[in-house]
Short mmCIF file of C-alpha atoms and ligand atoms in Angstrom, two decimals:
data_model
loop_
_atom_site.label_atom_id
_atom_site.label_comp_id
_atom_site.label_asym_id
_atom_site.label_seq_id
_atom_site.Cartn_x
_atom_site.Cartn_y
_atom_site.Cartn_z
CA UNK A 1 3.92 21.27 -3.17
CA UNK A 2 2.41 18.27 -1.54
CA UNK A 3 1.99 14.92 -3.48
CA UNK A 4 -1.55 13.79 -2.96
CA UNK A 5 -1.70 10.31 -1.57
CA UNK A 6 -5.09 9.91 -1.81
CA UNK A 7 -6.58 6.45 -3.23
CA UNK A 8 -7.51 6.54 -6.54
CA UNK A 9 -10.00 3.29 -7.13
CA UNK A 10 -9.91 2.23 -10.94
CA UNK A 11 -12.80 2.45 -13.48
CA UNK A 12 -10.89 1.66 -16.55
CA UNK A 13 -7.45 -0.63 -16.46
CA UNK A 14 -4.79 -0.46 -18.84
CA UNK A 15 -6.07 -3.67 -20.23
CA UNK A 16 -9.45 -2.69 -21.01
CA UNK A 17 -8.32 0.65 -22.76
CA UNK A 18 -5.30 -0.97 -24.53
CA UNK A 19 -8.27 -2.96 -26.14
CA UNK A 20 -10.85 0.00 -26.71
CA UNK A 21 -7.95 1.84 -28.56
CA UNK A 22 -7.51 -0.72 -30.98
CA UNK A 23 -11.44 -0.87 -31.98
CA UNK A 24 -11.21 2.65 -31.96
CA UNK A 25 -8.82 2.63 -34.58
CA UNK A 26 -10.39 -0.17 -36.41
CA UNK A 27 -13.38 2.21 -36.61
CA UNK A 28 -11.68 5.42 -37.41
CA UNK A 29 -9.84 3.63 -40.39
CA UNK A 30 -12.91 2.11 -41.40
CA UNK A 31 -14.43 5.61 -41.53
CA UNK A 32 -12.03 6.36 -44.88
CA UNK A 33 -10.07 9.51 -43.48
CA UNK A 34 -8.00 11.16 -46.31
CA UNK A 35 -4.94 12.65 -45.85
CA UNK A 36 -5.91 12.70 -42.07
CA UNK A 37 -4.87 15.33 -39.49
CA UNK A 38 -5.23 14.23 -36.12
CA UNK A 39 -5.59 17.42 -33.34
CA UNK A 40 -5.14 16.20 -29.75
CA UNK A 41 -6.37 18.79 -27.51
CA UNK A 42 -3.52 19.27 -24.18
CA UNK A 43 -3.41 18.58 -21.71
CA UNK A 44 -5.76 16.15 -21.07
CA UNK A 45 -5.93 14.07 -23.86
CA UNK A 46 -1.90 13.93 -24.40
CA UNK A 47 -1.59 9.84 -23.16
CA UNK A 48 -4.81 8.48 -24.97
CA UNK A 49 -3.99 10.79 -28.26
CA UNK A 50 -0.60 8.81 -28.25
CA UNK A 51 -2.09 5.64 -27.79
CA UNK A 52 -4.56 6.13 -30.28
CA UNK A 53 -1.83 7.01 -33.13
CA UNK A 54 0.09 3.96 -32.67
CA UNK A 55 -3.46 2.16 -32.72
CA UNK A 56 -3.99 3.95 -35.89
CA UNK A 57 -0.66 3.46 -36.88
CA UNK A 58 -1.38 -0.75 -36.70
CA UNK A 59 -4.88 0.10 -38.69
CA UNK A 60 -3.16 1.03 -41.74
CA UNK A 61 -3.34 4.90 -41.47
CA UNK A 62 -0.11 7.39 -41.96
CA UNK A 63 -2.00 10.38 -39.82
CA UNK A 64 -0.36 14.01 -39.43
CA UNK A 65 -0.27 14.98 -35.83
CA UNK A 66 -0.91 18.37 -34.31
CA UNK A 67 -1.60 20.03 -30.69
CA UNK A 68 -4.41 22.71 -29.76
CA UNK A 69 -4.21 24.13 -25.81
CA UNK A 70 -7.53 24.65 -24.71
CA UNK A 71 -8.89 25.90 -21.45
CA UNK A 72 -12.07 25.37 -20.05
CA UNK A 73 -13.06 27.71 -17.20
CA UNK A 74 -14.25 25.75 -14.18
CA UNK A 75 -15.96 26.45 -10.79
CA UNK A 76 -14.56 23.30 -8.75
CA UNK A 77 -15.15 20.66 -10.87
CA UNK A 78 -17.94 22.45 -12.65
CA UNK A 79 -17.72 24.19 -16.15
CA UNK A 80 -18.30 27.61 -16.62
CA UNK A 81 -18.47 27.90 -20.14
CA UNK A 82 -16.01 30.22 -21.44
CA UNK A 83 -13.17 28.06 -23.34
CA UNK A 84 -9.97 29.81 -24.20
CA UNK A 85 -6.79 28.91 -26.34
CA UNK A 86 -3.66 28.58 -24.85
CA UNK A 87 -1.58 27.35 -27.94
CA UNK A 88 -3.22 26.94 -31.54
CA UNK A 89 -2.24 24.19 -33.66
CA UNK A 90 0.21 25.22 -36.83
CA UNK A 91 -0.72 23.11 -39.30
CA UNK A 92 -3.00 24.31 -42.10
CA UNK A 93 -6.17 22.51 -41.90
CA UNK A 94 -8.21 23.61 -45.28
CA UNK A 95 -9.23 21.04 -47.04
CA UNK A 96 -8.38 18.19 -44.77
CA UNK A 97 -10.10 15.51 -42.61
CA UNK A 98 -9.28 16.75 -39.30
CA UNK A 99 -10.12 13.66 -36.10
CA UNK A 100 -10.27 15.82 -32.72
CA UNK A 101 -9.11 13.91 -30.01
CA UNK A 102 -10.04 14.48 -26.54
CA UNK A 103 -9.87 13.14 -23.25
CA UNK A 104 -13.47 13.79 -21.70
CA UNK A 105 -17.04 14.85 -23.31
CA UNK A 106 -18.71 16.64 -20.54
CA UNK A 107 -20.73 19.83 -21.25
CA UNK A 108 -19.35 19.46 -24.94
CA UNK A 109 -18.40 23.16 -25.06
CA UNK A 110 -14.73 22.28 -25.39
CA UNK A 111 -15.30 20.36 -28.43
CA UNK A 112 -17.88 22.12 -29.57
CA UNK A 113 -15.27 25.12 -29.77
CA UNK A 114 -12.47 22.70 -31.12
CA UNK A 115 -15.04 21.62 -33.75
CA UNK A 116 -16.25 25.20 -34.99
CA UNK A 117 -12.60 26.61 -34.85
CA UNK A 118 -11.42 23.64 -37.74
CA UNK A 119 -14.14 23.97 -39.52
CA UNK A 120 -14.02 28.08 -39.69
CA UNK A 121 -10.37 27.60 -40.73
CA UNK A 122 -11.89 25.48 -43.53
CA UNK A 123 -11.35 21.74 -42.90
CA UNK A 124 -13.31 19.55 -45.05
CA UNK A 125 -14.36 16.83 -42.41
CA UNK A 126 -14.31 17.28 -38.44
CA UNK A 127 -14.57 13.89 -36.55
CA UNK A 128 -14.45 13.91 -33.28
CA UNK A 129 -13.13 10.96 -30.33
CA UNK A 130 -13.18 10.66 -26.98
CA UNK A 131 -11.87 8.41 -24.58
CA UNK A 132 -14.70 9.18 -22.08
CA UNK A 133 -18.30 10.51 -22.64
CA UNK A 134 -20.29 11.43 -19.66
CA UNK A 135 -23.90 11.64 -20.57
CA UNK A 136 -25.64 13.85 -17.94
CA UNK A 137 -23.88 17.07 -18.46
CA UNK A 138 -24.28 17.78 -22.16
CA UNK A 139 -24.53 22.03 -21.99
CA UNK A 140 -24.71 22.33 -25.97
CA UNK A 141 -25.50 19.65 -28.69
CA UNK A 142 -22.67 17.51 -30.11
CA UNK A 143 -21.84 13.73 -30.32
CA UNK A 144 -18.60 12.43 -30.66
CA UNK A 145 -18.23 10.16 -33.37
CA UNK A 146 -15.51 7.63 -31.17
CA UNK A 147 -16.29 6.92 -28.05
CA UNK A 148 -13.75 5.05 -25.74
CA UNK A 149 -16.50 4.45 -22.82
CA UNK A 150 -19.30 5.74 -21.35
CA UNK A 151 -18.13 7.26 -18.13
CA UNK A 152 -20.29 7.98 -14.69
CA UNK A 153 -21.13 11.64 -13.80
CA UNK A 154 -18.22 11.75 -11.53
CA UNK A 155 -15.07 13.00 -11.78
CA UNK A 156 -11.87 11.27 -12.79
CA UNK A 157 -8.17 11.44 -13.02
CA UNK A 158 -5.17 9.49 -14.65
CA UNK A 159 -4.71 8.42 -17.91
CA UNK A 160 -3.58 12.40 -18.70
CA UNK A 161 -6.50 13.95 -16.69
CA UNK A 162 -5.92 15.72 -13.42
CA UNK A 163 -7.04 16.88 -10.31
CA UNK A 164 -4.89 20.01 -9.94
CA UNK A 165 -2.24 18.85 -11.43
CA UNK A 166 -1.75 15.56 -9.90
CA UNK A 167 -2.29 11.59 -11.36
CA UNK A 168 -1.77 12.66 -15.02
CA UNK A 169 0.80 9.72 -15.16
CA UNK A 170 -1.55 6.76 -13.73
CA UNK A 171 -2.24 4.60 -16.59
CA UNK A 172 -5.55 3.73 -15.72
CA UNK A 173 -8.82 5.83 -14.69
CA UNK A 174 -9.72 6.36 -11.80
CA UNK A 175 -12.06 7.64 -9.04
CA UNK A 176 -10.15 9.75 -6.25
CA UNK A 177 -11.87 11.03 -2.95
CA UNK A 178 -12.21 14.13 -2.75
CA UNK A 179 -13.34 14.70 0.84
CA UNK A 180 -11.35 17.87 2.10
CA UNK A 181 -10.51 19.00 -1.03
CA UNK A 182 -10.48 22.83 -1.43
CA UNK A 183 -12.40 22.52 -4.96
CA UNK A 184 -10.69 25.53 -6.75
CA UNK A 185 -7.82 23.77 -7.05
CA UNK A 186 -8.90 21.47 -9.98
CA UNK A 187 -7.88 22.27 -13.84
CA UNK A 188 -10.01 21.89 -16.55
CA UNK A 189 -7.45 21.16 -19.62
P1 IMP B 201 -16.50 20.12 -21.46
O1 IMP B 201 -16.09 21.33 -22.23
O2 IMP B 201 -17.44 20.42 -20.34
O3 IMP B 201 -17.03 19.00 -22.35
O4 IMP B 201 -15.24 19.66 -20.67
C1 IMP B 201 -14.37 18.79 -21.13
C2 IMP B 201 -13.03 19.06 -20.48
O5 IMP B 201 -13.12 19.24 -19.06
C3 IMP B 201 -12.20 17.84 -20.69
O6 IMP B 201 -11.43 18.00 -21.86
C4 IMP B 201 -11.36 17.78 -19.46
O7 IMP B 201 -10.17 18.51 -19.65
C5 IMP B 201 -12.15 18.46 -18.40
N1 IMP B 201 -12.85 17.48 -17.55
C6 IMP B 201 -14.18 17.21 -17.54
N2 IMP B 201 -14.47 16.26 -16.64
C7 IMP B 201 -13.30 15.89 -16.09
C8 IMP B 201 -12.94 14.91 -15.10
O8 IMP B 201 -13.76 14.16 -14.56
N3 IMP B 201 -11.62 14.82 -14.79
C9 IMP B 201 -10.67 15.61 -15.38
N4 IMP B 201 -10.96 16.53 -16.31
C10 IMP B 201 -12.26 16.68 -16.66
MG1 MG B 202 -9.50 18.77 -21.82
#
């Protein structure tokens, strides 16, 4: 396994999301969430989810906290469509506000499946979040109701998200070149 060493230039620092996390959580709280289940979807969204719940945490709210795997399919760094789950959450979610968390809103079919799933199971209220929304590449029809930042139609890594594998840990997000790539290599969770 190679460690990638190429440059990562940064869109969003740790300052500037340390602050959007806080409104965030201003907002969410302000939204009234009872008895509030929050579902971070892995991997992806593991570092801003964590964030987010101490944010909430300092906004007054006493959130449950639960995990849902999902896969997206990808072509390169292109969605296919077909979402999978890895590992469901355990939780019983009828009759509760349920806040989705994820990392990137892209094609939407991730959350759109996240979203249907909850609400199937019989959750009362399904908001969604989202550190990142890119705009261009909506596949199905869904808004999140938090967004962290409107993000360009590129692709990114750190701050959980990879690029096979790699600059989950960075604590910022970034823009990596990707010139030479082989572009099967990237995940999509
Ligand atoms: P969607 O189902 O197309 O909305 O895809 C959203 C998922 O794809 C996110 O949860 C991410 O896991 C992944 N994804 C989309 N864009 C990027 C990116 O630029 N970097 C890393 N992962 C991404
Ligand atoms: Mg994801």
């Amino acid at each position: 396994m190679t460690t990638p060493s190429r440059r990562v230039r940064v869109l969003f620092d740790e300052i500037a999301i340390a602050r959007r996390n806080e409104e965030l959580a201003g907002e969410i709280a302000a939204s009234r969430p009872e008895e509030l289940l929050v579902v971070a979807v892995l991997k992806g969204s593991f570092m801003f989810a964590a964030d987010l719940l101490r944010a909430l945490h300092r906004s007054g709210l006493s959130p449950q906290v639960e995990f849902v795997h999902l896969s997206s399919y990808r072509t390169g760094t292109v969605s296919t469509g077909q979402v999978e789950i890895l590992r469901d959450v355990q939780s019983e979610v009828r009759g509760r506000d349920v806040l989705l968390v994820d990392d990137i809103l892209e094609s939407g079919r991730t959350l759109v499946f996240a979203k249907d799933l909850l609400m199937a199971r019989g959750a009362k209220r399904v908001m969604t979040a989202v550190l990142l929304e890119k705009p261009g590449r909506r596949a199905v029809t869904i808004d999140a109701d938090f967004v962290g930042f409107q993000c360009p139609d590129a692709f990114v890594v750190g701050y959980g998200m990879d690029a096979a594998h790699a600059y989950r840990q960075l604590p910022f997000v970034g823009l990596v070149d990707f010139d030479n790539q082989e572009p099967d290599l990237f995940g999509g969770t």
